[in-house]
């Protein structure tokens, strides 16, 4: 940006330190176009330089101070100009004075809290941006750079199926079921529709994905419904006792995570709308809310919390090269499968819990896998063997952490890890139950 005054002009540019390696994400602008912005996550540090390039090297630029801000704000379109800031961080780069030559100022906002996902809707916009300001007596010189924030979630602990009925007395009785109530943005909605009573002539049936944006409060509440997708289930008349499967892939649609009461300004919710149309063009429908969330990679983004739990579990309780007290003195470093121990020794005596030569990311993989093995597998291993149980629920939990499609690329739902990463993970999982780990390893890739 250029500023002209007193014969001097300056170009201001904001440069991120990791611009070459940082991922970019497409985001819809207010005019409906898509542009790519640098992608950040909650808790990440934002650092870089503010570069000032003077156009006239023989003249000085007087200023009243230079600063950089990191801002998160919500703007309601019906109340333009009144921005609601929920994040506001400021760094002073220079005191009032003069600049006689082009120069750059370093800045760093450490572990910035970014609680909400970037969003551009029909009546509201939530944005994050950096703003560099050179204060002048007449007009300030301002440069802004937008970034995009994605909020990542872990698999919900409770994710019950949805079962509902649609009925018209003595005419129609339908039961339908969806396998879950919470779906990540690349998930697949699986379900079935059962026709228990059909005495009207249905010619068409579809499922719609509806996004409902709610803005404002009190009397100034605005609702905007947008049909994101229409999925035709059936074209023709069903008969009593017929069952129709549903399989709807979400990856191809423009969806955001569910947002509820964001800073008490707006909400974004999603609904599955079952629509039936009879031969007289009468419409029957049933609507059910579902929760959408953004899935993170196995550990690159969303497993740091799990790693912290693992660290707390092992730190301070066991020295490197030793086993926990309840296993000391045993010749076999792994627990007897016929005995129920509170927690097995997750590594052989005389070895270190964390292997030498691993990078920080691989150590984090290892910690998460150790913690999962100790919490979910080891306490149940003896019971599985004695009762000949196949622990499907635990294997699903492992898959939810990303321990399933480890070699599969992230854009199709996998973890996109290397063979060394895989070896680190399964070595740690095997400390909880070797046979269960073997079954999990079968699904590490697509053959």
CSV table of C-alpha atoms in Angstrom, one decimal:
chain,number,residue,atom,x,y,z
A,1,UNK,CA,0.0,0.0,0.0
A,2,UNK,CA,1.3,3.5,-0.9
A,3,UNK,CA,0.8,6.6,1.1
A,4,UNK,CA,1.5,10.0,-0.4
A,5,UNK,CA,2.3,13.0,1.8
A,6,UNK,CA,5.1,15.5,2.3
A,7,UNK,CA,6.8,14.1,-0.8
A,8,UNK,CA,7.4,10.6,0.6
A,9,UNK,CA,5.6,7.3,-0.1
A,10,UNK,CA,6.0,3.9,1.4
A,11,UNK,CA,5.0,0.3,0.5
A,12,UNK,CA,3.9,-1.8,3.4
A,13,UNK,CA,4.0,-5.6,3.1
A,14,UNK,CA,3.3,-8.3,5.7
A,15,UNK,CA,5.4,-11.5,5.3
A,16,UNK,CA,5.0,-14.7,7.3
A,17,UNK,CA,8.1,-16.6,8.4
A,18,UNK,CA,6.8,-19.9,7.2
A,19,UNK,CA,5.1,-18.7,4.0
A,20,UNK,CA,6.8,-21.2,1.8
A,21,UNK,CA,5.9,-24.2,3.8
A,22,UNK,CA,2.5,-23.2,5.2
A,23,UNK,CA,-0.5,-24.8,3.7
A,24,UNK,CA,-3.1,-22.6,1.9
A,25,UNK,CA,-6.9,-23.2,2.0
A,26,UNK,CA,-9.6,-22.0,-0.3
A,27,UNK,CA,-12.2,-19.8,1.3
A,28,UNK,CA,-15.3,-18.1,-0.1
A,29,UNK,CA,-15.2,-14.3,-0.2
A,30,UNK,CA,-18.1,-12.0,0.3
A,31,UNK,CA,-18.8,-11.8,-3.4
A,32,UNK,CA,-19.0,-15.6,-3.7
A,33,UNK,CA,-15.6,-16.2,-5.3
A,34,UNK,CA,-13.0,-18.5,-3.9
A,35,UNK,CA,-9.5,-17.4,-3.0
A,36,UNK,CA,-6.6,-19.1,-1.2
A,37,UNK,CA,-5.3,-17.9,2.1
A,38,UNK,CA,-2.7,-19.1,4.6
A,39,UNK,CA,-4.2,-21.8,6.8
A,40,UNK,CA,-3.8,-21.7,10.6
A,41,UNK,CA,-5.2,-23.7,13.6
A,42,UNK,CA,-6.0,-22.8,17.1
A,43,UNK,CA,-2.9,-22.4,19.3
A,44,UNK,CA,-0.5,-21.9,16.5
A,45,UNK,CA,2.1,-19.1,16.6
A,46,UNK,CA,1.8,-16.3,14.0
A,47,UNK,CA,5.1,-14.7,13.2
A,48,UNK,CA,6.7,-12.8,10.4
A,49,UNK,CA,8.0,-9.4,9.3
A,50,UNK,CA,6.5,-6.1,8.4
A,51,UNK,CA,8.5,-4.7,5.5
A,52,UNK,CA,8.6,-1.0,4.7
A,53,UNK,CA,9.9,0.1,1.4
A,54,UNK,CA,10.5,3.8,0.9
A,55,UNK,CA,9.9,5.1,-2.6
A,56,UNK,CA,12.1,8.2,-2.3
A,57,UNK,CA,15.4,7.2,-0.6
A,58,UNK,CA,16.5,10.8,-0.1
A,59,UNK,CA,13.5,11.8,2.0
A,60,UNK,CA,12.4,10.7,5.4
A,61,UNK,CA,9.1,9.3,6.6
A,62,UNK,CA,7.9,10.8,9.8
A,63,UNK,CA,5.5,8.7,11.9
A,64,UNK,CA,3.8,8.5,15.3
A,65,UNK,CA,4.5,4.8,15.8
A,66,UNK,CA,4.4,1.5,14.0
A,67,UNK,CA,2.4,-1.5,15.2
A,68,UNK,CA,1.1,-4.9,14.1
A,69,UNK,CA,-2.2,-6.4,15.2
A,70,UNK,CA,-3.7,-9.8,15.1
A,71,UNK,CA,-7.5,-9.5,15.0
A,72,UNK,CA,-10.4,-11.9,15.0
A,73,UNK,CA,-13.8,-10.2,14.3
A,74,UNK,CA,-17.4,-10.8,13.4
A,75,UNK,CA,-19.2,-8.5,11.0
A,76,UNK,CA,-23.0,-8.7,10.6
A,77,UNK,CA,-24.0,-7.4,7.2
A,78,UNK,CA,-27.1,-5.6,8.5
A,79,UNK,CA,-24.9,-3.8,11.0
A,80,UNK,CA,-21.9,-2.9,8.8
A,81,UNK,CA,-19.2,-0.8,10.3
A,82,UNK,CA,-19.9,-2.2,13.8
A,83,UNK,CA,-17.3,-4.9,14.1
A,84,UNK,CA,-17.3,-7.3,17.0
A,85,UNK,CA,-13.7,-8.3,17.9
A,86,UNK,CA,-13.2,-11.5,19.9
A,87,UNK,CA,-9.4,-11.6,19.5
A,88,UNK,CA,-7.3,-8.4,19.6
A,89,UNK,CA,-3.5,-8.6,20.0
A,90,UNK,CA,-1.1,-5.7,19.5
A,91,UNK,CA,2.7,-5.5,19.1
A,92,UNK,CA,4.5,-2.1,18.9
A,93,UNK,CA,7.2,-2.3,16.3
A,94,UNK,CA,8.6,1.2,16.5
A,95,UNK,CA,8.3,4.3,18.6
A,96,UNK,CA,7.4,7.7,17.1
A,97,UNK,CA,10.2,9.0,14.9
A,98,UNK,CA,11.6,9.0,11.4
A,99,UNK,CA,12.5,6.3,8.9
A,100,UNK,CA,15.2,7.3,6.5
A,101,UNK,CA,15.6,3.9,4.7
A,102,UNK,CA,13.7,0.8,3.9
A,103,UNK,CA,13.6,-1.7,6.7
A,104,UNK,CA,11.7,-4.6,8.2
A,105,UNK,CA,10.3,-5.3,11.7
A,106,UNK,CA,10.0,-8.8,13.2
A,107,UNK,CA,6.8,-9.7,15.0
A,108,UNK,CA,5.5,-12.9,16.8
A,109,UNK,CA,2.2,-13.7,18.4
A,110,UNK,CA,2.9,-16.8,20.4
A,111,UNK,CA,0.3,-19.7,20.7
A,112,UNK,CA,-2.6,-17.5,19.5
A,113,UNK,CA,-6.0,-18.5,20.6
A,114,UNK,CA,-8.3,-18.8,17.5
A,115,UNK,CA,-11.5,-20.2,19.0
A,116,UNK,CA,-13.8,-20.1,15.9
A,117,UNK,CA,-13.5,-21.2,12.3
A,118,UNK,CA,-13.3,-18.6,9.5
A,119,UNK,CA,-16.8,-18.2,7.9
A,120,UNK,CA,-18.4,-16.2,5.2
A,121,UNK,CA,-22.2,-16.6,5.0
A,122,UNK,CA,-25.2,-14.8,3.7
A,123,UNK,CA,-25.5,-12.4,6.6
A,124,UNK,CA,-22.3,-12.7,8.6
A,125,UNK,CA,-18.6,-12.9,8.2
A,126,UNK,CA,-16.0,-14.2,10.7
A,127,UNK,CA,-12.5,-13.3,9.7
A,128,UNK,CA,-8.9,-13.3,11.1
A,129,UNK,CA,-6.3,-10.9,9.8
A,130,UNK,CA,-3.0,-9.2,10.5
A,131,UNK,CA,-3.0,-5.4,10.3
A,132,UNK,CA,0.1,-3.3,10.1
A,133,UNK,CA,-0.3,0.5,10.9
A,134,UNK,CA,2.0,3.4,10.4
A,135,UNK,CA,0.5,6.2,12.4
A,136,UNK,CA,0.7,9.6,10.7
A,137,UNK,CA,-0.6,13.0,11.7
A,138,UNK,CA,-3.0,13.3,8.8
A,139,UNK,CA,-3.7,9.8,7.5
A,140,UNK,CA,-2.5,6.4,8.8
A,141,UNK,CA,-0.9,3.9,6.4
A,142,UNK,CA,-2.6,0.6,6.9
A,143,UNK,CA,-2.0,-2.8,5.4
A,144,UNK,CA,-4.1,-5.9,6.1
A,145,UNK,CA,-3.5,-9.6,5.4
A,146,UNK,CA,-6.3,-12.1,5.9
A,147,UNK,CA,-5.7,-15.7,7.0
A,148,UNK,CA,-8.1,-18.7,7.3
A,149,UNK,CA,-8.6,-20.6,10.5
A,150,UNK,CA,-9.9,-24.2,10.6
A,151,UNK,CA,-11.1,-25.7,13.9
A,152,UNK,CA,-10.2,-29.3,14.3
A,153,UNK,CA,-12.1,-31.8,16.4
A,154,UNK,CA,-11.6,-35.4,17.7
A,155,UNK,CA,-14.1,-38.1,17.2
A,156,UNK,CA,-17.0,-37.6,19.5
A,157,UNK,CA,-17.3,-40.1,22.4
A,158,UNK,CA,-21.0,-40.4,22.0
A,159,UNK,CA,-22.4,-40.7,18.5
A,160,UNK,CA,-25.7,-42.4,18.6
A,161,UNK,CA,-27.7,-43.3,15.6
A,162,UNK,CA,-30.8,-41.4,14.5
A,163,UNK,CA,-34.2,-43.2,14.3
A,164,UNK,CA,-37.4,-41.5,13.4
A,165,UNK,CA,-40.8,-42.1,11.9
A,166,UNK,CA,-43.0,-40.4,9.3
A,167,UNK,CA,-46.6,-41.2,9.3
A,168,UNK,CA,-50.1,-40.2,8.0
A,169,UNK,CA,-52.9,-42.1,9.8
A,170,UNK,CA,-54.0,-45.1,7.7
A,171,UNK,CA,-52.1,-43.8,4.7
A,172,UNK,CA,-48.3,-43.9,5.3
A,173,UNK,CA,-45.9,-45.2,7.9
A,174,UNK,CA,-42.2,-44.9,7.3
A,175,UNK,CA,-39.2,-45.6,9.6
A,176,UNK,CA,-35.8,-44.3,8.7
A,177,UNK,CA,-32.5,-44.6,10.4
A,178,UNK,CA,-29.1,-42.9,10.0
A,179,UNK,CA,-26.0,-44.6,11.4
A,180,UNK,CA,-24.7,-41.5,13.3
A,181,UNK,CA,-25.8,-38.1,14.5
A,182,UNK,CA,-22.3,-36.5,14.1
A,183,UNK,CA,-20.3,-36.6,10.9
A,184,UNK,CA,-17.0,-35.1,9.9
A,185,UNK,CA,-16.8,-33.1,6.6
A,186,UNK,CA,-15.6,-36.0,4.5
A,187,UNK,CA,-17.8,-38.6,6.1
A,188,UNK,CA,-20.4,-40.8,4.6
A,189,UNK,CA,-24.0,-40.8,5.7
A,190,UNK,CA,-25.3,-44.3,5.8
A,191,UNK,CA,-28.9,-45.2,6.6
A,192,UNK,CA,-32.0,-47.1,5.6
A,193,UNK,CA,-35.7,-46.3,5.0
A,194,UNK,CA,-38.4,-48.9,5.8
A,195,UNK,CA,-41.9,-48.7,4.4
A,196,UNK,CA,-44.3,-50.3,6.9
A,197,UNK,CA,-47.5,-48.9,5.4
A,198,UNK,CA,-48.0,-47.4,1.9
A,199,UNK,CA,-51.5,-46.4,0.8
A,200,UNK,CA,-50.6,-43.3,-1.1
A,201,UNK,CA,-48.9,-43.2,-4.5
A,202,UNK,CA,-45.4,-41.9,-3.9
A,203,UNK,CA,-43.5,-41.0,-7.1
A,204,UNK,CA,-40.3,-39.4,-5.7
A,205,UNK,CA,-38.2,-39.4,-2.6
A,206,UNK,CA,-35.0,-37.5,-1.8
A,207,UNK,CA,-32.8,-36.4,1.1
A,208,UNK,CA,-31.7,-32.7,1.2
A,209,UNK,CA,-28.8,-31.3,3.2
A,210,UNK,CA,-29.9,-27.9,4.5
A,211,UNK,CA,-27.7,-25.3,6.0
A,212,UNK,CA,-29.4,-22.8,8.3
A,213,UNK,CA,-27.6,-19.6,9.2
A,214,UNK,CA,-29.1,-17.7,12.1
A,215,UNK,CA,-27.8,-14.2,12.9
A,216,UNK,CA,-28.8,-11.5,15.5
A,217,UNK,CA,-30.7,-11.6,18.7
A,218,UNK,CA,-34.1,-10.7,20.0
A,219,UNK,CA,-36.4,-9.0,17.4
A,220,UNK,CA,-33.4,-8.7,15.0
A,221,UNK,CA,-33.0,-12.4,14.2
A,222,UNK,CA,-32.5,-13.5,10.6
A,223,UNK,CA,-32.8,-17.1,9.3
A,224,UNK,CA,-31.3,-18.1,6.0
A,225,UNK,CA,-31.8,-21.6,4.7
A,226,UNK,CA,-29.6,-22.9,1.9
A,227,UNK,CA,-30.0,-26.3,0.3
A,228,UNK,CA,-26.5,-27.6,-0.1
A,229,UNK,CA,-27.3,-30.9,-1.7
A,230,UNK,CA,-30.2,-33.0,-3.0
A,231,UNK,CA,-29.8,-36.8,-3.1
A,232,UNK,CA,-32.5,-38.8,-4.9
A,233,UNK,CA,-33.3,-41.9,-3.0
A,234,UNK,CA,-36.1,-43.4,-5.1
A,235,UNK,CA,-38.1,-42.6,-8.3
A,236,UNK,CA,-41.2,-44.7,-8.3
A,237,UNK,CA,-43.8,-46.2,-6.0
A,238,UNK,CA,-42.5,-48.2,-3.0
A,239,UNK,CA,-44.4,-51.2,-1.6
A,240,UNK,CA,-45.0,-52.3,1.9
A,241,UNK,CA,-42.0,-54.0,3.5
A,242,UNK,CA,-39.5,-52.5,1.1
A,243,UNK,CA,-36.2,-51.2,2.5
A,244,UNK,CA,-34.1,-48.6,0.7
A,245,UNK,CA,-30.5,-48.0,1.6
A,246,UNK,CA,-28.9,-44.5,1.8
A,247,UNK,CA,-25.3,-43.7,1.2
A,248,UNK,CA,-24.5,-40.0,0.9
A,249,UNK,CA,-20.9,-38.8,0.6
A,250,UNK,CA,-20.3,-35.4,2.1
A,251,UNK,CA,-16.8,-34.8,0.7
A,252,UNK,CA,-18.1,-33.2,-2.6
A,253,UNK,CA,-20.1,-30.5,-1.0
A,254,UNK,CA,-19.2,-27.1,0.4
A,255,UNK,CA,-19.7,-27.6,4.1
A,256,UNK,CA,-18.4,-26.0,7.3
A,257,UNK,CA,-18.4,-27.4,10.8
A,258,UNK,CA,-21.6,-26.8,12.9
A,259,UNK,CA,-21.3,-23.5,14.7
A,260,UNK,CA,-23.5,-22.8,17.7
A,261,UNK,CA,-24.0,-19.4,19.2
A,262,UNK,CA,-20.6,-18.1,18.0
A,263,UNK,CA,-19.8,-15.2,20.4
A,264,UNK,CA,-23.6,-14.8,20.8
A,265,UNK,CA,-23.8,-13.4,17.3
A,266,UNK,CA,-24.6,-16.2,14.9
A,267,UNK,CA,-25.1,-20.0,14.4
A,268,UNK,CA,-24.7,-22.4,11.5
A,269,UNK,CA,-26.6,-25.7,11.7
A,270,UNK,CA,-27.2,-28.5,9.3
A,271,UNK,CA,-30.3,-30.7,8.8
A,272,UNK,CA,-31.1,-33.8,6.9
A,273,UNK,CA,-34.5,-33.3,5.2
A,274,UNK,CA,-36.3,-36.4,4.0
A,275,UNK,CA,-38.8,-35.4,1.3
A,276,UNK,CA,-41.6,-37.5,-0.2
A,277,UNK,CA,-43.7,-36.3,-3.2
A,278,UNK,CA,-46.9,-38.1,-4.2
A,279,UNK,CA,-48.5,-38.2,-7.7
A,280,UNK,CA,-50.6,-35.1,-6.8
A,281,UNK,CA,-47.4,-33.1,-6.1
A,282,UNK,CA,-48.1,-33.1,-2.3
A,283,UNK,CA,-44.9,-33.0,-0.3
A,284,UNK,CA,-44.3,-34.8,3.0
A,285,UNK,CA,-41.1,-34.2,4.9
A,286,UNK,CA,-39.2,-34.9,8.1
A,287,UNK,CA,-36.2,-32.9,9.2
A,288,UNK,CA,-33.4,-33.9,11.6
A,289,UNK,CA,-30.4,-31.9,12.8
A,290,UNK,CA,-27.0,-33.5,12.4
A,291,UNK,CA,-23.6,-32.1,13.7
A,292,UNK,CA,-20.8,-31.6,11.3
A,293,UNK,CA,-17.1,-31.3,12.4
A,294,UNK,CA,-13.7,-31.0,10.9
A,295,UNK,CA,-11.4,-34.0,11.2
A,296,UNK,CA,-7.7,-33.4,11.8
A,297,UNK,CA,-4.8,-35.5,10.7
A,298,UNK,CA,-3.7,-38.3,13.0
A,299,UNK,CA,-1.4,-36.2,15.0
A,300,UNK,CA,-0.2,-33.2,12.9
A,301,UNK,CA,-3.1,-31.1,14.2
A,302,UNK,CA,-5.4,-32.9,16.6
A,303,UNK,CA,-3.4,-35.4,18.6
A,304,UNK,CA,-1.3,-32.9,20.7
A,305,UNK,CA,-3.9,-33.2,23.5
A,306,UNK,CA,-3.7,-37.0,23.4
A,307,UNK,CA,0.1,-36.7,23.5
A,308,UNK,CA,-0.1,-34.5,26.6
A,309,UNK,CA,-2.3,-37.1,28.3
A,310,UNK,CA,0.3,-39.7,27.5
A,311,UNK,CA,3.1,-37.6,28.8
A,312,UNK,CA,1.3,-37.0,32.1
A,313,UNK,CA,0.6,-40.7,32.3
A,314,UNK,CA,4.3,-41.8,32.0
A,315,UNK,CA,6.2,-38.8,33.3
A,316,UNK,CA,7.1,-38.9,37.0
A,317,UNK,CA,5.9,-42.5,37.4
A,318,UNK,CA,8.6,-44.4,35.7
A,319,UNK,CA,12.3,-43.7,35.0
A,320,UNK,CA,13.8,-44.5,31.7
A,321,UNK,CA,14.9,-48.1,31.5
A,322,UNK,CA,12.7,-49.3,34.4
A,323,UNK,CA,9.3,-50.9,34.5
A,324,UNK,CA,6.5,-49.8,36.7
A,325,UNK,CA,6.5,-51.3,40.2
A,326,UNK,CA,3.8,-53.8,39.6
A,327,UNK,CA,5.9,-55.5,36.9
A,328,UNK,CA,9.3,-55.3,38.5
A,329,UNK,CA,10.9,-58.7,39.1
A,330,UNK,CA,9.1,-60.4,36.3
A,331,UNK,CA,11.2,-62.2,33.8
A,332,UNK,CA,8.7,-61.5,31.0
A,333,UNK,CA,8.4,-57.7,30.5
A,334,UNK,CA,4.8,-58.1,29.2
A,335,UNK,CA,1.9,-59.1,31.4
A,336,UNK,CA,0.7,-62.6,31.7
A,337,UNK,CA,-2.6,-62.7,29.7
A,338,UNK,CA,-4.3,-64.7,32.4
A,339,UNK,CA,-3.7,-62.0,35.0
A,340,UNK,CA,-5.4,-58.6,35.0
A,341,UNK,CA,-2.8,-55.9,35.7
A,342,UNK,CA,-3.8,-52.3,36.2
A,343,UNK,CA,-1.2,-51.3,33.5
A,344,UNK,CA,1.4,-53.4,31.7
A,345,UNK,CA,5.0,-52.4,31.3
A,346,UNK,CA,4.8,-50.8,27.9
A,347,UNK,CA,8.5,-51.4,27.1
A,348,UNK,CA,11.1,-54.1,27.9
A,349,UNK,CA,13.3,-53.7,30.9
A,350,UNK,CA,16.6,-51.9,30.1
A,351,UNK,CA,15.2,-50.0,27.1
A,352,UNK,CA,13.9,-46.5,26.8
A,353,UNK,CA,10.3,-45.7,26.4
A,354,UNK,CA,11.0,-43.3,23.5
A,355,UNK,CA,13.3,-44.6,20.8
A,356,UNK,CA,16.4,-42.7,19.9
A,357,UNK,CA,16.5,-41.0,16.5
A,358,UNK,CA,12.8,-40.2,16.2
A,359,UNK,CA,11.8,-36.6,15.3
A,360,UNK,CA,9.3,-34.7,17.5
A,361,UNK,CA,6.3,-35.6,15.4
A,362,UNK,CA,7.2,-39.4,15.6
A,363,UNK,CA,7.7,-39.1,19.3
A,364,UNK,CA,4.2,-37.6,19.5
A,365,UNK,CA,2.8,-40.5,17.5
A,366,UNK,CA,4.5,-42.9,19.9
A,367,UNK,CA,3.2,-41.2,23.0
A,368,UNK,CA,-0.4,-41.3,21.7
A,369,UNK,CA,-0.1,-44.9,20.8
A,370,UNK,CA,1.4,-45.9,24.1
A,371,UNK,CA,-1.4,-44.1,25.9
A,372,UNK,CA,-4.1,-45.7,23.8
A,373,UNK,CA,-2.5,-49.1,24.4
A,374,UNK,CA,-2.4,-48.6,28.2
A,375,UNK,CA,-5.9,-47.2,28.5
A,376,UNK,CA,-8.0,-49.1,26.0
A,377,UNK,CA,-6.1,-52.4,25.2
A,378,UNK,CA,-4.0,-53.6,28.1
A,379,UNK,CA,-6.7,-53.6,30.8
A,380,UNK,CA,-9.0,-55.7,28.6
A,381,UNK,CA,-6.5,-58.0,26.9
A,382,UNK,CA,-6.9,-60.9,29.4
A,383,UNK,CA,-10.7,-60.8,29.2
A,384,UNK,CA,-10.6,-60.8,25.4
A,385,UNK,CA,-8.4,-63.9,25.4
A,386,UNK,CA,-10.4,-65.7,28.1
A,387,UNK,CA,-13.8,-65.0,26.6
A,388,UNK,CA,-12.6,-65.2,22.9
A,389,UNK,CA,-13.9,-61.6,22.3
A,390,UNK,CA,-13.1,-59.6,19.1
A,391,UNK,CA,-12.8,-56.0,20.3
A,392,UNK,CA,-14.5,-54.2,17.5
A,393,UNK,CA,-15.3,-51.1,19.6
A,394,UNK,CA,-11.6,-50.7,20.5
A,395,UNK,CA,-10.5,-51.2,16.9
A,396,UNK,CA,-13.0,-48.5,15.9
A,397,UNK,CA,-11.5,-46.1,18.5
A,398,UNK,CA,-8.1,-46.8,17.1
A,399,UNK,CA,-9.3,-46.0,13.6
A,400,UNK,CA,-10.8,-42.8,14.9
A,401,UNK,CA,-7.4,-41.7,16.0
A,402,UNK,CA,-6.1,-42.4,12.5
A,403,UNK,CA,-4.5,-45.8,13.2
A,404,UNK,CA,-6.5,-47.4,10.3
A,405,UNK,CA,-5.6,-46.0,6.9
A,406,UNK,CA,-2.2,-44.9,7.8
A,407,UNK,CA,-0.7,-44.9,4.3
A,408,UNK,CA,-3.9,-43.5,2.7
A,409,UNK,CA,-3.6,-39.9,1.7
A,410,UNK,CA,-5.3,-37.2,3.9
A,411,UNK,CA,-7.5,-35.9,1.1
A,412,UNK,CA,-9.5,-39.2,1.0
A,413,UNK,CA,-9.7,-39.6,4.8
A,414,UNK,CA,-6.4,-41.4,5.6
A,415,UNK,CA,-3.4,-40.3,7.7
A,416,UNK,CA,-0.8,-40.0,5.0
A,417,UNK,CA,2.1,-41.3,7.1
A,418,UNK,CA,5.3,-43.1,6.2
A,419,UNK,CA,6.4,-46.6,6.9
A,420,UNK,CA,8.6,-45.5,9.7
A,421,UNK,CA,5.7,-43.6,11.3
A,422,UNK,CA,3.7,-46.8,11.0
A,423,UNK,CA,6.3,-49.0,12.6
A,424,UNK,CA,6.5,-46.5,15.6
A,425,UNK,CA,2.8,-46.6,16.0
A,426,UNK,CA,2.2,-50.3,15.9
A,427,UNK,CA,5.2,-51.1,18.1
A,428,UNK,CA,3.6,-48.9,20.8
A,429,UNK,CA,0.1,-50.4,20.2
A,430,UNK,CA,1.5,-53.9,20.5
A,431,UNK,CA,2.4,-53.2,24.2
A,432,UNK,CA,-1.3,-53.3,24.9
A,433,UNK,CA,-2.4,-56.3,22.9
A,434,UNK,CA,-0.3,-57.9,20.1
A,435,UNK,CA,-3.1,-59.8,18.4
A,436,UNK,CA,-5.5,-56.8,18.3
A,437,UNK,CA,-2.6,-54.6,16.9
A,438,UNK,CA,-2.1,-57.2,14.2
A,439,UNK,CA,-5.7,-56.9,13.2
A,440,UNK,CA,-5.5,-53.1,13.2
A,441,UNK,CA,-2.4,-53.2,11.0
A,442,UNK,CA,-4.2,-55.1,8.3
A,443,UNK,CA,-6.1,-51.9,7.6
A,444,UNK,CA,-3.1,-49.7,7.4
A,445,UNK,CA,-3.4,-49.2,3.6
A,446,UNK,CA,-5.4,-50.0,0.5
A,447,UNK,CA,-4.0,-52.9,-1.5
